[in-house]
Amino acid sequence: MDVLNQLILLAGVLFLVSILASTLSPRVGMPLLLVFLIIGMLAGQDGIGGIEFDDVESAYFLAALALAVILFDGGLRTDIHNFRVGLRPALSLATVGVVATSALCGAFAAWVLGIGWLEGLLIGAIVGSTDAAAVFSVLNMQGLALKTRVGATLEIESGLNDPMAIFLTILLVELMVSQESGFSWMMLTQFFWQMGAGAAIGIFGGRLLALGVGRLALSPGLYPLLALFGGISIFGAAAVLQASGFLAVYLAGLVVGNRVSKGLYNIQRFHDGIAWLAQISLFLMLGLLVSPVSLIGYASAALLVALFLIFVARPLAVWLCLLPFQFSWQEKLFIGWVGLRGAVPIVLAMFPWLAGFENWPFFFNIAFVMVLVSLVLQGWTVSPLARRLNLDVPTTSSRVQRVELGVPGQDHYEFVGYKLAHDSPALKLTSATLPLPGRASLLCVMRGGQPATLEAGDTFAEGDHVYLLATPLELDSLDKIFVGVAEPERLSAQAFFGEFVITPRAKLADLALLYSFEVPSDKASWSIARYIYSQYRYPVVGDRVKLGQVEFVVLEMRDNRLLKVSLKLHK
Amino acid sequence: MLIKDIITPGRTLCGIEGVSKKRALELLANTISADVPAIDADDLFRRLVARERLGSTGIGHGIAIPHCRVENAEGTLGALITLKDPIDFDAIDGESVDILFAMLVPERAQDEHLQTLAALAAALNDSAFRDALRSADSHDALFQVATGNH
């Protein structure tokens, strides 16, 4: 009994320390997952905590569960329109890319470490996939606003490439166990079953789950749990049928996130927390599992392979996979760099142990060091690199502090609240001259903790809390009125997007006349939108086309529809 | 580009009251036509409106640069008006506009005018310059501030 109580205390303290440590992470720019991993290692057998934990089987069980939850949450948060934009490049990276990275990295490992081909390739496969948790958290936490195409490609890639790396790892482990070498048709059937059935179960299960969430009358607190355990069941069902559970659960999350409207906000909020829990437990546990002292012996070998992976194998594979798609060299370089490795390689490194290999610590420790190198080197440098490469699309939303509340029973409206700062544009306005967009309406103003009645001519004051009812689409305009745009952000926005707004319906011929560029006669009657669509299959904010001396930049999109284009003059 | 090369005291109006977007464009057209008789006010107004139909010329910070091509003009022509009450202009940053700087280029001008336009936008992006324009209290003072002779 005492032991159990101590265990509860220990678990509580470990999580508390991890949660508190997360406040440090943004300040030093250190990837959060690395923090959790290090706390786990410190608490573990060689650290100050001295906790002995080397039950690989239960570690594998917990890790698979945590990964399923993280992938489900990743799917829930992926917008279907972004999914369309990023799907094809991400698929290419998640299939061909994983094979190419694994093969290159494996061949190098076999050569440089002087081990057999199969062993080398197994190392390549183990570290073949990028980590969903690491990529999601690095992209979301550091306030980066990437072009949708780049961000979506990276996120979807990390959601989709685990099944491929798992397949390759299992395949190589089986080959090593059976001592067979060479290709068999069985492998191919296995591959198509894993991916095909995994995808089918995920999509079908997701639809069923979305239907359940929409139709069942439950106590409100149970909907998020219904979604969570629905997702876990889908993972389990696919895995039991020998299909890819990870693929199924990611797609299920995507379907649920985009089909459910009732209470989706609550579901996402809940899963945000649960995904944190899963990430913290996963990395704490992996940190506990490893014995840092034994890592030292493998450090130099693993460092070599990791550097090859980071600087050669991944960039080369990315370049190859993205050839058919529209990415600038900066974007390709960046995608190559965000090949963050995380929990999946460490989990895959347990497979040799599960298969009864005697030399399993070799694979486990090599993979672990490689993940550490990747998290430190890449995780730490992602946002400076994005800024250096000018991939950060200027946004205004990063600074905006607003309170959003769902309106009970109304899916399409939200209550929003702003606290007016000293530089709010609204201070120059009165409640009568407020240029409120569309259906937004002013509900009340709190001044000095009291509701204030504003007469038509009264101006707003600094420190006022203003509450409105609005649709989600109007929030951007409200931000502009109540928060405004800071000067440096405005300048960078103007440098990026240009000076003027152009309606997507503007005819090329009219624009050509004003801005002196040539238009082929067959395109004279085209609108600028049609021209942009002819250049980009799925345009995203920030995409640009150059005509003569001017550039047209996609300024605003909604659901793959061009809303606004901007015109940039060259100096 | 120098602003003094494109505006004249006759094409600089300060603190105009009670106008709409349409009325402001009309005022710009009339002002230019009064100063340069070769240019027809109605025709110019139609062209400015046609340009606005392609998208707003509001560049943010309360500034708009309506522009178009005109017949019978020799070189680039400008006109500057400031408004007492800002008007809704659909500008790129959503802010209402109180400084309008019209810029007209001859039908035949090639690329140079794009540089002039860019330079004008850059000049008006300077917050000190904008504040100076806004604080001018007469047509003449506005002209002096705009052309840098204050």
XYZ file of C-alpha atoms in Angstrom:
721
model
C 0.000 0.000 0.000
C 2.798 2.359 0.958
C 4.630 1.619 -2.263
C 1.543 2.456 -4.292
C 1.060 5.741 -2.463
C 4.662 6.634 -3.089
C 4.154 5.818 -6.739
C 1.184 8.174 -6.930
C 3.195 10.923 -5.289
C 6.096 10.291 -7.638
C 3.928 10.375 -10.754
C 2.237 13.551 -9.567
C 5.533 15.289 -8.877
C 7.040 14.191 -12.211
C 4.081 15.603 -14.144
C 4.066 18.777 -12.061
C 7.753 19.347 -12.711
C 7.204 18.747 -16.436
C 4.277 21.152 -16.599
C 6.179 23.837 -14.716
C 9.251 23.292 -16.881
C 7.125 23.979 -19.943
C 7.043 27.670 -18.982
C 10.813 27.803 -19.363
C 10.854 26.259 -22.784
C 9.624 29.209 -24.879
C 12.162 31.499 -23.222
C 15.171 29.413 -24.136
C 13.597 28.187 -27.370
C 14.271 24.614 -26.326
C 11.801 22.107 -27.754
C 9.378 21.138 -25.040
C 9.590 17.435 -25.796
C 13.309 17.534 -25.132
C 12.551 19.060 -21.743
C 10.235 16.159 -20.871
C 12.752 13.629 -22.113
C 15.502 15.176 -19.992
C 13.281 15.278 -16.904
C 12.558 11.597 -17.469
C 16.255 10.845 -17.776
C 17.052 12.865 -14.656
C 14.413 10.987 -12.698
C 15.630 7.675 -14.057
C 18.188 5.130 -12.919
C 21.311 7.172 -13.604
C 19.848 10.499 -12.551
C 18.892 12.074 -9.274
C 15.552 10.258 -9.077
C 17.097 6.828 -9.344
C 13.854 5.249 -10.561
C 14.425 1.852 -12.098
C 12.126 1.317 -15.043
C 12.980 -1.127 -17.775
C 9.762 -2.929 -18.513
C 9.906 -2.648 -22.287
C 6.607 -4.402 -22.826
C 4.503 -2.019 -20.764
C 6.544 0.868 -22.141
C 5.615 -0.236 -25.641
C 1.940 -0.518 -24.705
C 1.852 2.961 -23.159
C 3.835 4.481 -26.005
C 1.523 3.059 -28.671
C -1.490 4.360 -26.767
C 0.076 7.796 -26.352
C 1.020 7.967 -30.033
C -2.522 7.036 -31.002
C -3.891 9.882 -28.863
C -1.366 12.377 -30.267
C -2.169 11.380 -33.846
C -5.912 11.542 -33.192
C -5.509 15.050 -31.795
C -3.331 16.002 -34.771
C -6.058 14.802 -37.120
C -8.754 16.660 -35.174
C -6.872 19.902 -35.588
C -6.093 19.556 -39.288
C -8.419 21.642 -41.403
C -9.717 19.677 -44.375
C -8.878 22.568 -46.717
C -5.289 22.589 -45.517
C -5.342 18.828 -45.834
C -6.173 19.147 -49.528
C -3.397 21.671 -50.027
C -0.755 19.559 -48.325
C -1.930 16.026 -49.037
C -0.115 15.226 -52.261
C 3.337 16.488 -51.295
C 2.880 14.976 -47.827
C 1.935 11.592 -49.312
C 5.004 11.672 -51.478
C 7.184 12.446 -48.454
C 5.427 9.885 -46.271
C 5.972 7.030 -48.730
C 8.841 7.546 -51.165
C 10.460 9.970 -48.751
C 10.534 7.517 -45.860
C 11.912 4.734 -48.058
C 14.583 6.994 -49.539
C 15.603 8.454 -46.166
C 15.726 5.016 -44.550
C 17.699 3.477 -47.405
C 20.266 6.281 -47.545
C 20.640 6.490 -43.813
C 20.715 2.676 -43.467
C 23.387 2.252 -46.108
C 25.508 4.900 -44.438
C 25.012 3.303 -41.011
C 25.999 -0.132 -42.355
C 29.121 1.304 -43.928
C 30.280 3.599 -41.173
C 29.461 1.279 -38.272
C 30.748 -1.805 -40.054
C 27.564 -3.824 -39.509
C 25.514 -5.998 -41.861
C 23.253 -4.510 -44.494
C 20.092 -5.634 -42.780
C 21.176 -4.204 -39.440
C 22.120 -0.951 -41.105
C 18.818 -0.708 -42.933
C 16.981 -1.512 -39.718
C 18.572 1.558 -38.137
C 17.510 3.555 -41.192
C 13.926 2.317 -40.918
C 13.735 2.945 -37.183
C 14.612 6.596 -37.653
C 12.718 6.854 -40.948
C 9.687 8.855 -39.885
C 9.295 12.368 -38.611
C 7.526 12.717 -35.325
C 3.996 14.040 -35.242
C 4.207 15.256 -31.658
C 7.510 17.013 -32.258
C 6.461 18.621 -35.531
C 3.023 19.706 -34.273
C 4.504 21.226 -31.150
C 7.435 22.952 -32.837
C 5.215 24.447 -35.526
C 2.460 25.519 -33.153
C 4.359 26.558 -30.064
C 6.849 28.963 -31.533
C 4.309 31.300 -33.034
C 5.425 30.545 -36.558
C 3.088 31.520 -39.365
C 4.218 29.445 -42.297
C 2.648 29.404 -45.704
C -0.237 26.965 -45.480
C 1.322 24.702 -48.082
C 4.543 24.288 -46.088
C 2.919 23.955 -42.676
C 0.224 21.565 -43.892
C 2.717 19.422 -45.776
C 4.893 19.041 -42.688
C 2.003 18.280 -40.367
C 0.311 15.806 -42.660
C 3.622 14.168 -43.469
C 4.309 13.605 -39.795
C 0.792 12.230 -39.340
C 1.079 9.855 -42.277
C 4.651 8.625 -42.279
C 4.719 6.556 -39.134
C 2.889 3.612 -40.757
C 5.557 3.473 -43.454
C 8.444 3.469 -40.984
C 6.644 0.876 -38.855
C 6.070 -1.300 -41.896
C 9.732 -1.097 -42.933
C 10.934 -1.833 -39.403
C 8.683 -4.847 -38.973
C 9.648 -6.084 -42.413
C 13.358 -5.891 -41.655
C 12.928 -7.471 -38.237
C 10.988 -10.349 -39.811
C 13.639 -10.765 -42.490
C 16.325 -10.934 -39.839
C 14.358 -13.417 -37.772
C 13.551 -15.721 -40.675
C 17.031 -15.343 -42.158
C 15.395 -15.073 -45.528
C 16.645 -12.459 -47.797
C 14.988 -11.101 -50.829
C 11.654 -9.920 -51.878
C 8.434 -11.802 -51.686
C 4.936 -11.036 -52.857
C 3.749 -11.491 -49.325
C 5.457 -8.255 -48.374
C 3.666 -6.327 -51.035
C 0.254 -7.717 -50.093
C 1.043 -6.970 -46.490
C 1.930 -3.414 -47.394
C -1.271 -2.794 -49.319
C -3.386 -4.407 -46.628
C -1.787 -2.311 -43.895
C -2.224 0.968 -45.718
C -5.480 0.240 -47.556
C -7.342 -1.337 -44.677
C -5.853 1.174 -42.242
C -7.115 4.085 -44.325
C -10.529 2.488 -44.875
C -11.033 1.691 -41.197
C -9.929 5.194 -40.257
C -12.256 6.968 -42.654
C -15.234 4.703 -42.075
C -14.708 4.623 -38.323
C -14.301 8.394 -38.266
C -17.611 8.885 -40.078
C -19.373 6.525 -37.716
C -17.871 8.325 -34.747
C -18.836 11.732 -36.138
C -22.378 10.447 -36.615
C -22.407 9.196 -33.041
C -21.178 12.507 -31.659
C -23.781 14.362 -33.708
C -26.774 12.133 -32.948
C -26.356 10.681 -29.472
C -27.874 12.588 -26.583
C -25.216 12.464 -23.888
C -24.256 14.581 -20.955
C -22.076 17.354 -22.444
C -18.968 16.210 -20.597
C -19.108 12.826 -22.279
C -18.769 13.937 -25.923
C -15.007 14.497 -25.745
C -14.623 11.115 -24.063
C -16.796 9.505 -26.724
C -14.487 10.945 -29.361
C -11.349 9.877 -27.499
C -12.372 6.293 -26.915
C -13.881 6.104 -30.383
C -10.466 7.058 -31.717
C -8.676 4.555 -29.532
C -11.132 1.818 -30.570
C -10.496 2.617 -34.215
C -6.760 2.347 -33.581
C -7.299 -0.955 -31.817
C -9.657 -2.353 -34.463
C -7.203 -1.607 -37.245
C -4.251 -2.989 -35.304
C -6.122 -6.189 -34.415
C -6.851 -6.709 -38.109
C -3.126 -6.288 -38.869
C -3.809 -2.980 -40.595
C -2.081 0.243 -39.668
C -3.681 1.602 -36.505
C -1.664 4.813 -36.651
C -2.907 5.634 -40.127
C -6.481 4.757 -39.106
C -6.496 6.895 -35.988
C -5.000 9.957 -37.727
C -7.571 9.799 -40.534
C -10.364 9.190 -38.022
C -9.332 12.339 -36.169
C -9.340 14.270 -39.425
C -12.821 13.057 -40.338
C -14.272 13.748 -36.887
C -12.669 17.202 -36.719
C -14.175 18.205 -40.033
C -17.608 16.571 -39.845
C -18.668 17.358 -36.318
C -19.920 20.842 -35.636
C -21.803 20.360 -32.379
C -19.478 20.732 -29.441
C -16.349 20.448 -31.559
C -14.806 23.274 -29.586
C -15.123 21.291 -26.365
C -13.804 18.170 -28.022
C -10.764 20.010 -29.326
C -10.113 21.715 -26.009
C -10.293 18.402 -24.211
C -8.023 16.700 -26.705
C -5.561 19.512 -26.481
C -5.149 18.651 -22.816
C -5.172 14.915 -23.415
C -2.554 15.244 -26.143
C -0.365 17.168 -23.703
C -0.830 14.402 -21.201
C 0.095 11.831 -23.829
C 3.190 13.748 -24.885
C 4.401 14.312 -21.360
C 3.823 10.697 -20.349
C 5.391 9.383 -23.533
C 8.589 11.375 -23.311
C 8.900 11.074 -19.529
C 8.550 7.343 -19.867
C 11.061 7.061 -22.688
C 13.452 9.167 -20.641
C 12.961 6.827 -17.691
C 13.386 3.762 -19.866
C 16.771 4.638 -21.248
C 19.876 4.421 -19.176
C 21.830 7.556 -20.015
C 25.161 6.020 -18.989
C 24.854 3.284 -21.572
C 24.084 5.906 -24.238
C 27.608 7.270 -23.941
C 29.151 4.207 -25.518
C 27.023 4.699 -28.633
C 27.192 8.450 -28.759
C 29.895 8.944 -31.372
C 28.522 6.311 -33.777
C 24.983 7.610 -33.417
C 26.085 11.199 -33.814
C 27.703 10.382 -37.147
C 24.600 8.647 -38.452
C 22.354 11.402 -37.100
C 24.372 14.109 -38.825
C 24.231 12.161 -42.072
C 20.474 11.778 -41.651
C 19.979 15.479 -40.932
C 22.337 16.972 -43.478
C 22.285 14.450 -46.332
C 19.617 11.745 -46.275
C 16.572 13.817 -45.321
C 17.330 16.885 -47.500
C 18.049 14.635 -50.477
C 14.856 12.624 -49.966
C 12.818 15.806 -49.547
C 14.284 17.356 -52.669
C 13.470 14.207 -54.628
C 9.911 13.885 -53.309
C 9.019 17.523 -53.836
C 10.264 17.744 -57.414
C 6.731 17.569 -58.866
C 5.341 20.219 -56.510
C 5.556 23.982 -56.277
C 7.989 24.727 -53.513
C 10.724 27.324 -53.583
C 14.243 26.200 -52.677
C 13.870 27.939 -49.316
C 10.721 25.961 -48.604
C 12.385 22.688 -49.595
C 15.357 23.458 -47.403
C 13.021 24.205 -44.519
C 10.933 21.061 -44.988
C 14.179 19.097 -45.075
C 15.246 20.679 -41.821
C 11.961 20.044 -40.005
C 12.565 16.304 -40.196
C 12.266 16.144 -36.436
C 12.624 12.678 -34.962
C 10.787 11.987 -31.756
C 9.022 9.214 -29.951
C 8.336 6.968 -32.938
C 11.973 5.969 -33.537
C 12.387 5.156 -29.845
C 9.221 3.073 -29.921
C 10.331 1.341 -33.124
C 13.672 0.662 -31.493
C 11.790 -1.570 -29.061
C 10.810 -3.900 -31.903
C 14.181 -5.696 -31.958
C 13.683 -6.299 -28.246
C 10.131 -7.530 -28.749
C 11.453 -9.875 -31.451
C 13.984 -11.269 -28.979
C 17.166 -9.914 -30.546
C 20.127 -10.170 -28.238
C 21.737 -7.016 -29.508
C 18.608 -4.899 -29.020
C 20.332 -2.312 -26.763
C 22.473 -1.422 -29.778
C 19.454 -0.373 -31.856
C 17.686 1.207 -28.919
C 20.592 3.351 -27.797
C 21.611 4.406 -31.298
C 18.035 5.469 -32.069
C 17.766 7.288 -28.761
C 20.913 9.326 -29.334
C 19.797 10.142 -32.870
C 16.481 11.454 -31.546
C 18.301 13.584 -28.988
C 20.577 15.032 -31.670
C 17.612 15.777 -33.921
C 15.585 17.431 -31.148
C 18.505 19.558 -30.005
C 19.890 20.535 -33.386
C 16.682 20.863 -35.413
C 14.086 21.540 -32.742
C 16.087 24.423 -31.416
C 16.708 26.077 -34.745
C 13.393 25.720 -36.567
C 11.956 29.166 -35.983
C 15.203 31.136 -36.468
C 15.645 29.253 -39.737
C 12.086 30.021 -40.855
C 12.701 33.710 -40.219
C 16.101 33.637 -41.895
C 14.570 32.036 -44.985
C 11.706 34.569 -44.954
C 9.113 31.819 -44.693
C 7.222 33.541 -41.931
C 4.080 34.975 -43.502
C 3.285 38.237 -41.701
C 0.195 37.805 -39.549
C -1.569 39.993 -37.118
C -3.130 37.307 -35.010
C -0.092 36.473 -32.895
C -0.464 39.564 -30.748
C -4.212 39.512 -30.426
C -5.604 38.808 -26.992
C -9.283 38.132 -27.124
C -11.657 36.033 -25.123
C -13.794 33.646 -27.144
C -16.810 31.859 -25.765
C -19.129 29.534 -27.585
C -22.774 30.566 -27.542
C -24.737 27.628 -26.136
C -26.966 26.121 -28.798
C -25.620 28.379 -31.562
C -22.853 26.866 -33.635
C -22.262 29.854 -35.830
C -21.848 32.603 -33.272
C -19.313 33.373 -30.611
C -19.049 35.842 -27.781
C -15.772 37.704 -27.991
C -14.237 40.120 -25.564
C -11.393 42.590 -25.958
C -9.566 44.685 -23.414
C -8.683 47.949 -25.136
C -4.993 48.832 -24.997
C -3.614 52.376 -25.267
C -2.993 51.971 -29.007
C -6.323 50.422 -29.928
C -7.797 52.021 -33.069
C -11.207 51.843 -31.384
C -10.190 54.616 -28.978
C -10.759 57.083 -31.814
C -14.260 55.746 -32.410
C -17.594 55.957 -30.704
C -20.150 53.201 -30.317
C -22.076 54.824 -33.169
C -19.180 55.069 -35.649
C -17.827 51.606 -34.919
C -17.435 49.975 -38.371
C -18.671 46.554 -37.261
C -18.507 43.870 -39.952
C -21.566 41.942 -41.134
C -23.656 40.565 -38.329
C -21.368 41.434 -35.455
C -23.037 43.411 -32.725
C -21.827 45.241 -29.651
C -23.275 43.697 -26.490
C -21.763 45.607 -23.650
C -18.850 47.656 -22.420
C -17.352 47.142 -18.969
C -15.560 50.167 -17.572
C -13.826 50.028 -14.190
C -15.515 46.714 -13.417
C -18.999 48.121 -14.076
C -21.199 47.807 -17.140
C -21.135 51.207 -18.827
C -23.840 52.686 -21.012
C -22.336 54.432 -24.001
C -24.398 57.182 -25.570
C -24.083 57.599 -29.328
C -21.323 60.194 -29.062
C -19.249 58.627 -26.288
C -15.776 57.360 -27.168
C -14.175 54.187 -25.907
C -11.493 54.468 -23.254
C -8.303 52.619 -22.568
C -8.910 49.643 -20.300
C -12.527 49.164 -21.406
C -13.610 45.585 -21.820
C -15.739 45.366 -24.945
C -17.968 42.339 -25.543
C -19.482 41.453 -28.902
C -21.454 38.752 -30.616
C -19.919 37.744 -33.949
C -19.399 34.880 -36.372
C -15.929 33.310 -36.450
C -15.312 34.774 -39.909
C -15.674 38.306 -38.585
C -13.039 37.939 -35.884
C -10.227 39.190 -38.131
C -12.021 42.445 -38.835
C -12.851 42.848 -35.157
C -9.197 42.318 -34.265
C -8.295 45.146 -36.599
C -10.792 47.486 -34.966
C -10.118 46.661 -31.334
C -6.489 45.593 -31.291
C -5.079 47.138 -34.427
C -1.829 46.229 -36.077
C 1.528 47.130 -34.595
C 3.836 49.237 -36.734
C 6.613 46.648 -37.363
C 3.987 44.047 -38.307
C 2.388 46.486 -40.717
C 5.694 47.246 -42.371
C 6.581 43.599 -42.749
C 3.086 42.915 -44.059
C 3.472 45.665 -46.625
C 6.918 44.453 -47.649
C 5.472 40.979 -48.069
C 2.078 41.609 -49.627
C 2.547 44.958 -51.321
C 0.536 48.148 -51.368
C -2.873 47.677 -52.961
C -5.792 45.298 -52.725
C -7.080 43.805 -55.948
C -10.359 41.975 -56.272
C -9.953 38.441 -57.623
C -12.453 39.323 -60.367
C -10.227 42.055 -61.856
C -9.542 41.330 -65.529
C -5.978 40.735 -66.622
C -6.463 43.097 -69.558
C -7.470 45.995 -67.288
C -4.589 45.375 -64.919
C -2.141 45.034 -67.824
C -3.116 48.453 -69.125
C -2.561 50.111 -65.749
C 0.603 48.307 -64.730
C 2.312 47.838 -68.108
C 2.620 44.135 -68.613
C 1.942 41.943 -71.613
C -0.958 39.507 -71.596
C -1.265 36.835 -74.289
C -4.471 37.520 -76.205
C -6.071 34.218 -75.174
C -5.780 35.264 -71.539
C -6.905 38.878 -71.915
C -10.389 38.158 -70.614
C -9.129 36.064 -67.711
C -9.567 37.314 -64.174
C -6.496 37.560 -61.970
C -7.962 34.736 -59.879
C -8.159 32.456 -62.891
C -4.557 33.271 -63.730
C -3.438 32.408 -60.185
C -5.395 29.149 -60.275
C -3.671 28.326 -63.563
C -0.335 28.654 -61.761
C -1.279 27.007 -58.469
C -3.676 24.130 -58.161
C -4.394 24.983 -54.540
C -3.253 28.557 -53.960
C -2.395 29.549 -50.390
C -1.935 32.922 -48.734
C 1.465 34.244 -49.760
C 1.620 32.584 -53.182
C 2.721 35.081 -55.818
C 2.690 35.488 -59.575
C 4.859 38.015 -61.362
C 3.538 39.913 -64.362
C 5.873 42.492 -65.882
C 7.185 44.707 -63.111
C 4.461 43.927 -60.597
C 3.604 40.934 -58.452
C 0.184 39.703 -57.417
C 0.124 38.027 -54.007
C -2.671 35.908 -52.557
C -3.865 37.967 -49.589
C -6.915 36.138 -48.303
C -8.367 32.685 -48.874
C -11.422 30.927 -47.550
C -12.091 27.260 -48.226
C -9.824 27.201 -51.282
C -11.574 30.276 -52.656
C -9.555 33.377 -53.402
C -11.045 36.341 -51.552
C -8.400 39.027 -51.962
C -5.252 39.509 -53.972
C -2.703 42.203 -53.316
C -0.522 44.084 -55.730
C 3.145 44.577 -54.976
C 5.123 47.230 -56.806
C 8.839 46.807 -57.175
C 11.093 49.533 -56.038
C 10.674 61.189 -57.684
C 9.930 64.458 -55.959
C 6.430 65.244 -54.797
C 6.944 68.889 -55.780
C 7.283 67.796 -59.407
C 3.792 66.372 -59.511
C 1.579 68.629 -57.409
C 0.928 72.364 -57.523
C -0.680 74.661 -54.938
C -3.828 74.564 -57.089
C -4.010 70.790 -56.775
C -3.592 70.697 -52.992
C -6.675 70.920 -50.781
C -6.652 70.735 -47.009
C -9.280 69.681 -44.454
C -12.188 69.021 -46.817
C -15.421 68.332 -44.955
C -18.252 65.875 -45.387
C -17.359 63.778 -48.420
C -17.906 60.170 -49.430
C -15.499 57.969 -51.380
C -17.236 58.853 -54.634
C -17.338 62.539 -53.799
C -13.627 62.513 -52.862
C -12.697 61.008 -56.235
C -14.915 63.546 -57.970
C -13.229 66.341 -56.072
C -9.797 65.070 -57.103
C -10.897 64.896 -60.754
C -12.386 68.392 -60.687
C -9.358 69.867 -58.944
C -6.967 68.412 -61.494
C -9.146 69.415 -64.429
C -9.393 72.978 -63.108
C -5.612 73.171 -62.903
C -4.873 71.285 -66.154
C -7.646 72.202 -68.629
C -6.548 69.579 -71.165
C -7.880 66.912 -68.839
C -11.623 66.309 -68.811
C -13.000 65.997 -65.282
C -15.781 63.529 -66.121
C -13.451 61.271 -68.051
C -10.875 61.356 -65.264
C -13.535 60.620 -62.637
C -14.737 57.613 -64.635
C -11.182 56.291 -64.900
C -10.489 56.703 -61.187
C -13.736 54.929 -60.357
C -12.866 52.159 -62.823
C -9.540 51.663 -61.040
C -11.278 51.474 -57.649
C -13.524 48.754 -59.061
C -10.449 46.566 -59.528
C -9.685 46.954 -55.840
C -9.149 49.675 -53.295
C -6.168 52.002 -53.649
C -6.083 52.494 -49.880
C -2.570 51.502 -48.833
C -3.211 51.608 -45.094
C -2.558 54.141 -42.332
C -5.453 56.226 -43.628
C -3.763 56.878 -46.978
C -5.165 56.236 -50.445
C -3.375 56.669 -53.756
C -6.074 56.638 -56.465
C -4.317 56.307 -59.800
C -5.063 55.766 -63.481
C -3.878 56.605 -66.963
C -5.125 59.735 -68.740
C -5.073 61.126 -72.254
C -3.592 64.554 -73.013
C -1.222 64.562 -70.065
C 2.419 65.436 -70.232
C 4.236 63.447 -67.589
C 2.971 62.320 -64.222
C 0.391 64.529 -62.495
C -0.684 64.468 -58.884
C -3.247 66.028 -56.553
C -3.398 65.906 -52.783
C -6.393 66.354 -50.517
C -6.806 65.761 -46.816
C -10.211 65.181 -45.226
C -11.563 66.447 -41.964
C -13.484 63.234 -41.305
C -11.947 59.914 -42.409
C -14.014 57.931 -44.914
C -14.464 54.220 -45.431
C -12.241 53.204 -48.333
C -11.957 49.400 -48.101
C -8.239 49.884 -47.593
C -5.810 46.997 -47.261
C -5.699 47.395 -43.467
C -9.388 48.241 -43.104
C -8.694 51.704 -41.652
C -10.679 54.651 -42.921
C -8.878 57.141 -45.134
C -8.244 60.842 -44.637
C -5.321 61.532 -46.989
C -5.799 61.035 -50.737
C -2.958 61.480 -53.184
C -4.125 61.008 -56.766
C -1.531 60.068 -59.362
C -2.145 60.196 -63.109
C 0.171 58.894 -65.780
C 0.075 59.474 -69.542
C -1.402 56.729 -71.725
C 1.974 56.005 -73.185
C 4.131 55.892 -70.064
C 6.061 52.655 -69.763
C 7.400 51.234 -66.535
C 8.756 54.435 -64.939
C 5.407 55.368 -63.473
C 5.352 52.154 -61.440
C 8.508 53.326 -59.708
C 6.922 56.713 -59.082
C 3.895 54.996 -57.597
C 6.090 52.796 -55.377
C 8.141 55.801 -54.259
C 4.966 57.716 -53.438
C 3.653 54.799 -51.380
C 6.994 54.567 -49.580
C 7.047 58.308 -48.838
C 3.520 58.184 -47.411
C 4.502 55.219 -45.252
C 6.676 57.498 -43.168
C 4.650 58.245 -40.055
C 6.333 61.620 -39.432
C 5.398 62.740 -42.953
C 1.809 61.591 -42.481
C 1.526 63.391 -39.167
C 2.893 66.554 -40.763
C 0.328 66.315 -43.578
C -2.470 65.817 -41.087
C -1.424 68.775 -38.970
C -1.429 71.228 -41.884
C -4.270 73.731 -41.409
C -4.508 75.470 -44.778
C -4.192 74.571 -48.463
C -0.937 76.467 -48.644
C 0.529 74.936 -45.491
C -0.368 71.477 -46.802
C 1.417 72.218 -50.067
C 4.491 73.443 -48.200
C 4.565 70.350 -45.975
C 3.991 67.957 -48.878
C 6.734 69.453 -51.003
C 9.156 69.671 -48.139
C 9.358 73.492 -47.988
C 8.133 73.978 -44.460
